[in-house]
mmCIF file of C-alpha atoms and ligand atoms in Angstrom:
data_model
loop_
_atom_site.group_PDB
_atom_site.id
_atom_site.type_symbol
_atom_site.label_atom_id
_atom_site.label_comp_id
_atom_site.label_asym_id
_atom_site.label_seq_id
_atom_site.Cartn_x
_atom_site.Cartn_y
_atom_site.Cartn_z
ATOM 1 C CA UNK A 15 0.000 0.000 0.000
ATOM 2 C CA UNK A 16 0.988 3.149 -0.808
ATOM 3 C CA UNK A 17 2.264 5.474 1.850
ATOM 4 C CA UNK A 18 1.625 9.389 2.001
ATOM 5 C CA UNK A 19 5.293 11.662 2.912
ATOM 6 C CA UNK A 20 6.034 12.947 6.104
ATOM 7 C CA UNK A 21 3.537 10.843 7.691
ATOM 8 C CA UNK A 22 5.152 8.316 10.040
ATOM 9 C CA UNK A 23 8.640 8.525 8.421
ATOM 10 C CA UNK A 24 10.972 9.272 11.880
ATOM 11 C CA UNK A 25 9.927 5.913 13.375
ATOM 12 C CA UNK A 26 10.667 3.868 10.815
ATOM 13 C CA UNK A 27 13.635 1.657 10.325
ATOM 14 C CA UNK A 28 15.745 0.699 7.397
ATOM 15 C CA UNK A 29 14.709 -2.503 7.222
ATOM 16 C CA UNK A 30 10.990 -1.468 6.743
ATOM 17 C CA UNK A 31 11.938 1.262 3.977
ATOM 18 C CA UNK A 32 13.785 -1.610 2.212
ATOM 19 C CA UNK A 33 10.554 -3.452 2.706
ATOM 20 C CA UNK A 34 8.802 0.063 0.761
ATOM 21 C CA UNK A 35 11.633 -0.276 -2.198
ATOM 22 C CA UNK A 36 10.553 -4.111 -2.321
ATOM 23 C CA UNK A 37 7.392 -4.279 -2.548
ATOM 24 C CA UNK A 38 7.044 -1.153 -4.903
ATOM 25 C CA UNK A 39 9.542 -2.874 -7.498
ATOM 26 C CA UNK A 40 6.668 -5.969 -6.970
ATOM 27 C CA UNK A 41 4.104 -3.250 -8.010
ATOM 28 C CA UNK A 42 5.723 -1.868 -11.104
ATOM 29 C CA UNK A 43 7.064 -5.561 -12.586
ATOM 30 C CA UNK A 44 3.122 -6.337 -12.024
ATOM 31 C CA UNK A 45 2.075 -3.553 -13.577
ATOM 32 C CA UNK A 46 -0.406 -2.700 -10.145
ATOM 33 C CA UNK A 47 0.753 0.964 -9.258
ATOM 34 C CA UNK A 48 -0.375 2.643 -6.567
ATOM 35 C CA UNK A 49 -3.465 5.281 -6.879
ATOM 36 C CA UNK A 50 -1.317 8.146 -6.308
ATOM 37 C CA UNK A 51 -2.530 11.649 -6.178
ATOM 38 C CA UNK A 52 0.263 14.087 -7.617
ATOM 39 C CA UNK A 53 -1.482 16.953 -7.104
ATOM 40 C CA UNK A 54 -2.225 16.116 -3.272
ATOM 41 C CA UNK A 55 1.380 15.242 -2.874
ATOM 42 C CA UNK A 56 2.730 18.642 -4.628
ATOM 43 C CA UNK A 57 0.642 20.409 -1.763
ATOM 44 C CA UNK A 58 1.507 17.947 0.708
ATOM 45 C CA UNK A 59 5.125 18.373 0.304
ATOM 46 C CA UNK A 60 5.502 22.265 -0.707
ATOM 47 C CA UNK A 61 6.915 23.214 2.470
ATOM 48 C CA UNK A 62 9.052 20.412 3.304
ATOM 49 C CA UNK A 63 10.260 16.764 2.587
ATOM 50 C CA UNK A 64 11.332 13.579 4.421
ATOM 51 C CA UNK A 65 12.016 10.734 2.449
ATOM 52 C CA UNK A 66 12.571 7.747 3.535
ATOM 53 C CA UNK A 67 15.472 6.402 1.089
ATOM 54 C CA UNK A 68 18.059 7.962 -0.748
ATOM 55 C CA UNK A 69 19.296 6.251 -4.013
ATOM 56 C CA UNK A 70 22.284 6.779 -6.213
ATOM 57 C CA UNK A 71 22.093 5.477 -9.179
ATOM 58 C CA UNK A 72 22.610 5.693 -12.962
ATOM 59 C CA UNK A 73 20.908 8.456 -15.211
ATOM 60 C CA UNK A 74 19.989 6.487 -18.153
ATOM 61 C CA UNK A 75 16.481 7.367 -19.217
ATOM 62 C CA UNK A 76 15.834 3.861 -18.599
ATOM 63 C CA UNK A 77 16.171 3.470 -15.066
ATOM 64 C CA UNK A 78 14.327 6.375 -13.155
ATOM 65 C CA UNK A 79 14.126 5.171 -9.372
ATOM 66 C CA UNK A 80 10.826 6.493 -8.520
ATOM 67 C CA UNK A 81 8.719 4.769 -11.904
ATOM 68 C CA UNK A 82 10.907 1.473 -10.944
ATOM 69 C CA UNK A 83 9.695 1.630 -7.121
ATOM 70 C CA UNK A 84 6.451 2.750 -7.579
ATOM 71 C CA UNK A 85 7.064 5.720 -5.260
ATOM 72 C CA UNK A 86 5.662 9.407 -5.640
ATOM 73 C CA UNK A 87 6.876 13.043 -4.461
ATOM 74 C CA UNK A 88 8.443 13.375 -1.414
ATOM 75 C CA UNK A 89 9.804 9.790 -1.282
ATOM 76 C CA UNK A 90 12.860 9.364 -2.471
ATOM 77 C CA UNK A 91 16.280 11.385 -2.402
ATOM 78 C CA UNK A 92 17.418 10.777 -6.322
ATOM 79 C CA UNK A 93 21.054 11.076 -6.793
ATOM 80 C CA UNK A 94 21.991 10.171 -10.567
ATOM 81 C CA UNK A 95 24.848 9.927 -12.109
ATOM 82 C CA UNK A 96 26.027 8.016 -15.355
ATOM 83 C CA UNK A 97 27.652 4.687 -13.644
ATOM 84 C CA UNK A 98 25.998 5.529 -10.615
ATOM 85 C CA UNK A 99 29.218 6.833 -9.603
ATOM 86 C CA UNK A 100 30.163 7.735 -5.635
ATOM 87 C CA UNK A 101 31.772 11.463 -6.522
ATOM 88 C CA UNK A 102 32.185 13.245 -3.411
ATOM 89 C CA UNK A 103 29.879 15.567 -4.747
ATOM 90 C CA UNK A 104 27.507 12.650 -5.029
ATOM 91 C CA UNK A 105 28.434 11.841 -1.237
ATOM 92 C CA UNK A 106 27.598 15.067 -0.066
ATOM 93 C CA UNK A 107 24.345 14.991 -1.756
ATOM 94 C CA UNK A 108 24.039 11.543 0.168
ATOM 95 C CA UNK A 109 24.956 13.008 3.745
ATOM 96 C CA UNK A 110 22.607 15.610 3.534
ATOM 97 C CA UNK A 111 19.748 13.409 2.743
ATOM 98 C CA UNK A 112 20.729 11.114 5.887
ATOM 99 C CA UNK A 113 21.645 13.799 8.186
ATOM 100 C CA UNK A 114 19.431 16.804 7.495
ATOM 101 C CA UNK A 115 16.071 15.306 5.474
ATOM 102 C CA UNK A 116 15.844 11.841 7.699
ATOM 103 C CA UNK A 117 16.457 9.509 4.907
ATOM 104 C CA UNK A 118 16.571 5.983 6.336
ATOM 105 C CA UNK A 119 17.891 4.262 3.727
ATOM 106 C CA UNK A 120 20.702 4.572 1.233
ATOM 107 C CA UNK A 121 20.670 2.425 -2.156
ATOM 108 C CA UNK A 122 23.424 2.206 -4.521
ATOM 109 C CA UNK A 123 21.896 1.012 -7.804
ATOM 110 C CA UNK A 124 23.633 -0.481 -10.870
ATOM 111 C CA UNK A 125 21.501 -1.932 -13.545
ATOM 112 C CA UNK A 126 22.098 -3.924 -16.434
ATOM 113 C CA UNK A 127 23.920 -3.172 -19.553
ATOM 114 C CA UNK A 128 25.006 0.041 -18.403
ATOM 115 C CA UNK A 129 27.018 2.091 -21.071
ATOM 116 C CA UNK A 130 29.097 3.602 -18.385
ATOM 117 C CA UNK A 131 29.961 0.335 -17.034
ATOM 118 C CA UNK A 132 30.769 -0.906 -20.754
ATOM 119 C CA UNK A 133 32.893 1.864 -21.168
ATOM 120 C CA UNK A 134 35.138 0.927 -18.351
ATOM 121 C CA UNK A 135 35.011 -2.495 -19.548
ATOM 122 C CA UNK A 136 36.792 -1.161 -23.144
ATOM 123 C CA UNK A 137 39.133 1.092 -21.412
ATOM 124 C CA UNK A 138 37.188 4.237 -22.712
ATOM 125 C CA UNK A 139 39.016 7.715 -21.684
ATOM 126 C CA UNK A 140 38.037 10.685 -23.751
ATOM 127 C CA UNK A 141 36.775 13.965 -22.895
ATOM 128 C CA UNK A 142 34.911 14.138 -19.374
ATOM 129 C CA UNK A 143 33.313 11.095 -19.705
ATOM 130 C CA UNK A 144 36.600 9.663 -19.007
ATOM 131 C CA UNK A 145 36.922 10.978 -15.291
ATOM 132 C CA UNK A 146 33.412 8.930 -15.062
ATOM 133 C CA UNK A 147 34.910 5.791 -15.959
ATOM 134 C CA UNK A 148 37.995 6.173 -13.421
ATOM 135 C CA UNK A 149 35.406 6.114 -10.588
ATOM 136 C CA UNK A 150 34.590 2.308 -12.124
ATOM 137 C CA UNK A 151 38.078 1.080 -13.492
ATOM 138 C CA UNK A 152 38.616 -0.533 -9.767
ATOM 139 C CA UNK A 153 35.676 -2.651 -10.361
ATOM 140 C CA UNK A 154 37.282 -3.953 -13.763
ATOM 141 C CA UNK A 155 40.272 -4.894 -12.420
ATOM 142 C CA UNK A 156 38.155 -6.617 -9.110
ATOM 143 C CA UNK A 157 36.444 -8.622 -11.744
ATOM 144 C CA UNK A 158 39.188 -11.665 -11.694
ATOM 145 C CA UNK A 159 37.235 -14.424 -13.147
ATOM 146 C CA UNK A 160 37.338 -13.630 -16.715
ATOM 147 C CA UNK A 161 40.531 -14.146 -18.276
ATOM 148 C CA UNK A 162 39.468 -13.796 -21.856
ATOM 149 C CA UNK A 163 37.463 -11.294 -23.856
ATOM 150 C CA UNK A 164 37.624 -8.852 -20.680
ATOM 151 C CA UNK A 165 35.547 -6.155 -22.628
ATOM 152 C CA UNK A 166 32.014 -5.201 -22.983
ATOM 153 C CA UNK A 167 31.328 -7.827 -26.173
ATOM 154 C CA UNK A 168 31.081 -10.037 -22.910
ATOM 155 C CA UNK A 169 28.367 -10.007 -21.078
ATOM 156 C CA UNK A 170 28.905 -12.010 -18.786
ATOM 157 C CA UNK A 171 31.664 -9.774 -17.735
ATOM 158 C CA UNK A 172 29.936 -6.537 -17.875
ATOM 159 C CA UNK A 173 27.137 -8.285 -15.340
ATOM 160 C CA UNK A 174 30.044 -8.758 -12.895
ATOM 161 C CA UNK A 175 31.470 -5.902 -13.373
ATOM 162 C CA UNK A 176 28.373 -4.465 -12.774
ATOM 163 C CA UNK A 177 27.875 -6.180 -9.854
ATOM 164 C CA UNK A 178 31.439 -5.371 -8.302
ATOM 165 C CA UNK A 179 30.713 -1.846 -9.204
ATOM 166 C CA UNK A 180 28.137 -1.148 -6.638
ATOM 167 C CA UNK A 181 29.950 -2.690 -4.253
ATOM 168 C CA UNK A 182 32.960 -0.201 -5.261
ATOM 169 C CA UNK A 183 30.906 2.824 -4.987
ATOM 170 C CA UNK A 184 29.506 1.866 -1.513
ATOM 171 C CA UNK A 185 32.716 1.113 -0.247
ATOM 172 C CA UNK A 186 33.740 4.697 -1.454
ATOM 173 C CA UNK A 187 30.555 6.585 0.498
ATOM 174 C CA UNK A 188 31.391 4.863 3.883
ATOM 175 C CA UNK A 189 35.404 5.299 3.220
ATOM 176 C CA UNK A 190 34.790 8.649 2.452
ATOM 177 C CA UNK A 191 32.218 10.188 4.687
ATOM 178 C CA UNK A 192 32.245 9.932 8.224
ATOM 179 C CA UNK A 193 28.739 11.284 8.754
ATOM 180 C CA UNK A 194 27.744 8.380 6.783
ATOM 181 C CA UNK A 195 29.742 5.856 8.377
ATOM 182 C CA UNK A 196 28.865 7.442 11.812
ATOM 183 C CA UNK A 197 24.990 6.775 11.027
ATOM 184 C CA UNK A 198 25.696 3.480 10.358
ATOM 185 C CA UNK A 199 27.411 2.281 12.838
ATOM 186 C CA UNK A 200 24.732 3.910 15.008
ATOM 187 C CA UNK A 201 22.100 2.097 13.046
ATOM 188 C CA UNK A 202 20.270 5.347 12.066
ATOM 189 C CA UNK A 203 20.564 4.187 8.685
ATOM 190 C CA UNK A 204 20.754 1.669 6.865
ATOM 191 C CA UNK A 205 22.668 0.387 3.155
ATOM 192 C CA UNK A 206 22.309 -1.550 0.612
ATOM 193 C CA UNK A 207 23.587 -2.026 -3.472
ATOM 194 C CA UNK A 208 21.016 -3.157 -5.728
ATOM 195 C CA UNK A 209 20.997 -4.051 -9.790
ATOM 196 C CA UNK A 210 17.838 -3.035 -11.611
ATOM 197 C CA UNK A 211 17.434 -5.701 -14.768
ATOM 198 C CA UNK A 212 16.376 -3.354 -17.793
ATOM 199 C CA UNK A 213 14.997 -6.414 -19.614
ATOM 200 C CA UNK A 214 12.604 -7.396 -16.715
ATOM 201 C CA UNK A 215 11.580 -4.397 -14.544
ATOM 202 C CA UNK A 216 12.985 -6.195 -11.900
ATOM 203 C CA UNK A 217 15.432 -4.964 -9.037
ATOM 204 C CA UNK A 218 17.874 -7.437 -7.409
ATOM 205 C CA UNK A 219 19.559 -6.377 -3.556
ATOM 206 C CA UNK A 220 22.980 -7.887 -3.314
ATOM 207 C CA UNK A 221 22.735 -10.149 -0.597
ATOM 208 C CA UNK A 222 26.925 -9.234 0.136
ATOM 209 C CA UNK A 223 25.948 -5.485 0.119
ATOM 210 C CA UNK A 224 23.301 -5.511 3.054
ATOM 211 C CA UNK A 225 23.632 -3.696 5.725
ATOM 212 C CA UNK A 226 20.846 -2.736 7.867
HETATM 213 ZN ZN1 LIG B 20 24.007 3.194 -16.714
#
C-alpha cells in the first residue's frame, strides 16, 4: 500500500523502507501501481520533505528510481549519475539526505547493460566522460574471473562488473564520509547495493551489500 510523505517517516527503520523499495519494485514488474494523487502530494510536500530512502544510481532514461519503485513526491532522495558513480559531490548529496532530510535508507543502484559500465570495460578515456569511468576502473580490475574477452562484447563480464561496481561505490561513500559511516554504525541508517534488470523491470539487492 501506498504510503503518504512525512507521515510516520521518523519511526521507521531501514529494514521497513527496504521493505517500501521491495514491494514497490513488486508493483511496477506487475504492472499494479499505486493510486497516487500528484497533485495532493505537490501540496503535501511544498513546504518540506522527508524521504525515507536515498538512491544513487545511474541516469539512463531507462532506469528512473521512482517509476521502478512505484514511489511518488516526497519519497525518495534521487542522486543520478552516469555509472551511478560515488563522486564526493555525489556523497555530499548523500549526507545531507541522511543527516538533514531523515532519509533511512541509502541504495546504490547499478543496472544492467550500463554504457558507463561498458565503457570501463573497453578502457574508454576521452573527454569528461573519461573521469566517469575512473570512478569504475577498480571494479574492472576486481572482476578476476574472466581471463578472456575482458571487454564489454562479454556479457557475462559486464554483469560482474556491474555487480562489483556497486559494491565499489559503496565502499567509497562509507570510506569517504564519516557522517555516513557514523549513522551506520549507530544504526540510524541503513545500506544496501542493488541491480535493476532493464529487460525485466525487476530490481535485485545484493545479498553481500546488506547492511541494515
Ligand atoms: Zn548506466
Amino acid at each position: 500500500m501506498y504510503q503518504h510523505p512525512l507521515l510516520n517517516r521518523d519511526k521507521m527503520s531501514p529494514q521497513e523502507a527496504l521493505d517500501i523499495l521491495v514491494e514497490g519494485n513488486h508493483r511496477f514488474t506487475n504492472n499494479l501501481s499505486a493510486n497516487k494523487d500528484m497533485l495532493s502530494l505537490v501540496h503535501m510536500t511544498k513546504d518540506r520533505q522527508h524521504p525515507f530512502a536515498s538512491v544513487l544510481s545511474c541516469s539512463d532514461s531507462r532506469a528512473p528510481v521512482e517509476i521502478l519503485f512505484d514511489q511518488a513526491l516526497g519519497d525518495i532522495f534521487s542522486v543520478r549519475l552516469a555509472g551511478n558513480i560515488a563522486s564526493d559531490k555525489c556523497i555530499g548529496s548523500l549526507e545531507f539526505s541522511a543527516k538533514y532530510l531523515g532519509s533511512k535508507l541509502m541504495v546504490v543502484l547499478g543496472h544492467t547493460d550500463c554504457g558507463a559500465v561498458k565503457a570501463a570495460c573497453d578502457n574508454f578515456r576521452e573527454g569528461h566522460i573519461g573521469e566517469i569511468i575512473n570512478l569504475i576502473r577498480p571494479a574492472v580490475r576486481m572482476e578476476t574471473t574472466t581471463s578472456e574477452k575482458r571487454d564489454s562484447s562479454n556479457f557475462s563480464f559486464v554483469d560482474k562488473v556491474c555487480a562489483l561496481n556497486v559494491q565499489v561505490q559503496i565502499n567509497e561513500i562509507i570510506h569517504s564520509s564519516d557522517i555516513i559511516q557514523d549513522m551506520l554504525a549507530a544504526k540510524q541508517i541503513g545500506m544496501v547495493g542493488g541491480v535493476y534488470n532493464l529487460a525485466t523491470g525487476t530490481v535485485s539487492f545484493l545479498p553481500d551489500t546488506v547492511m541494515l
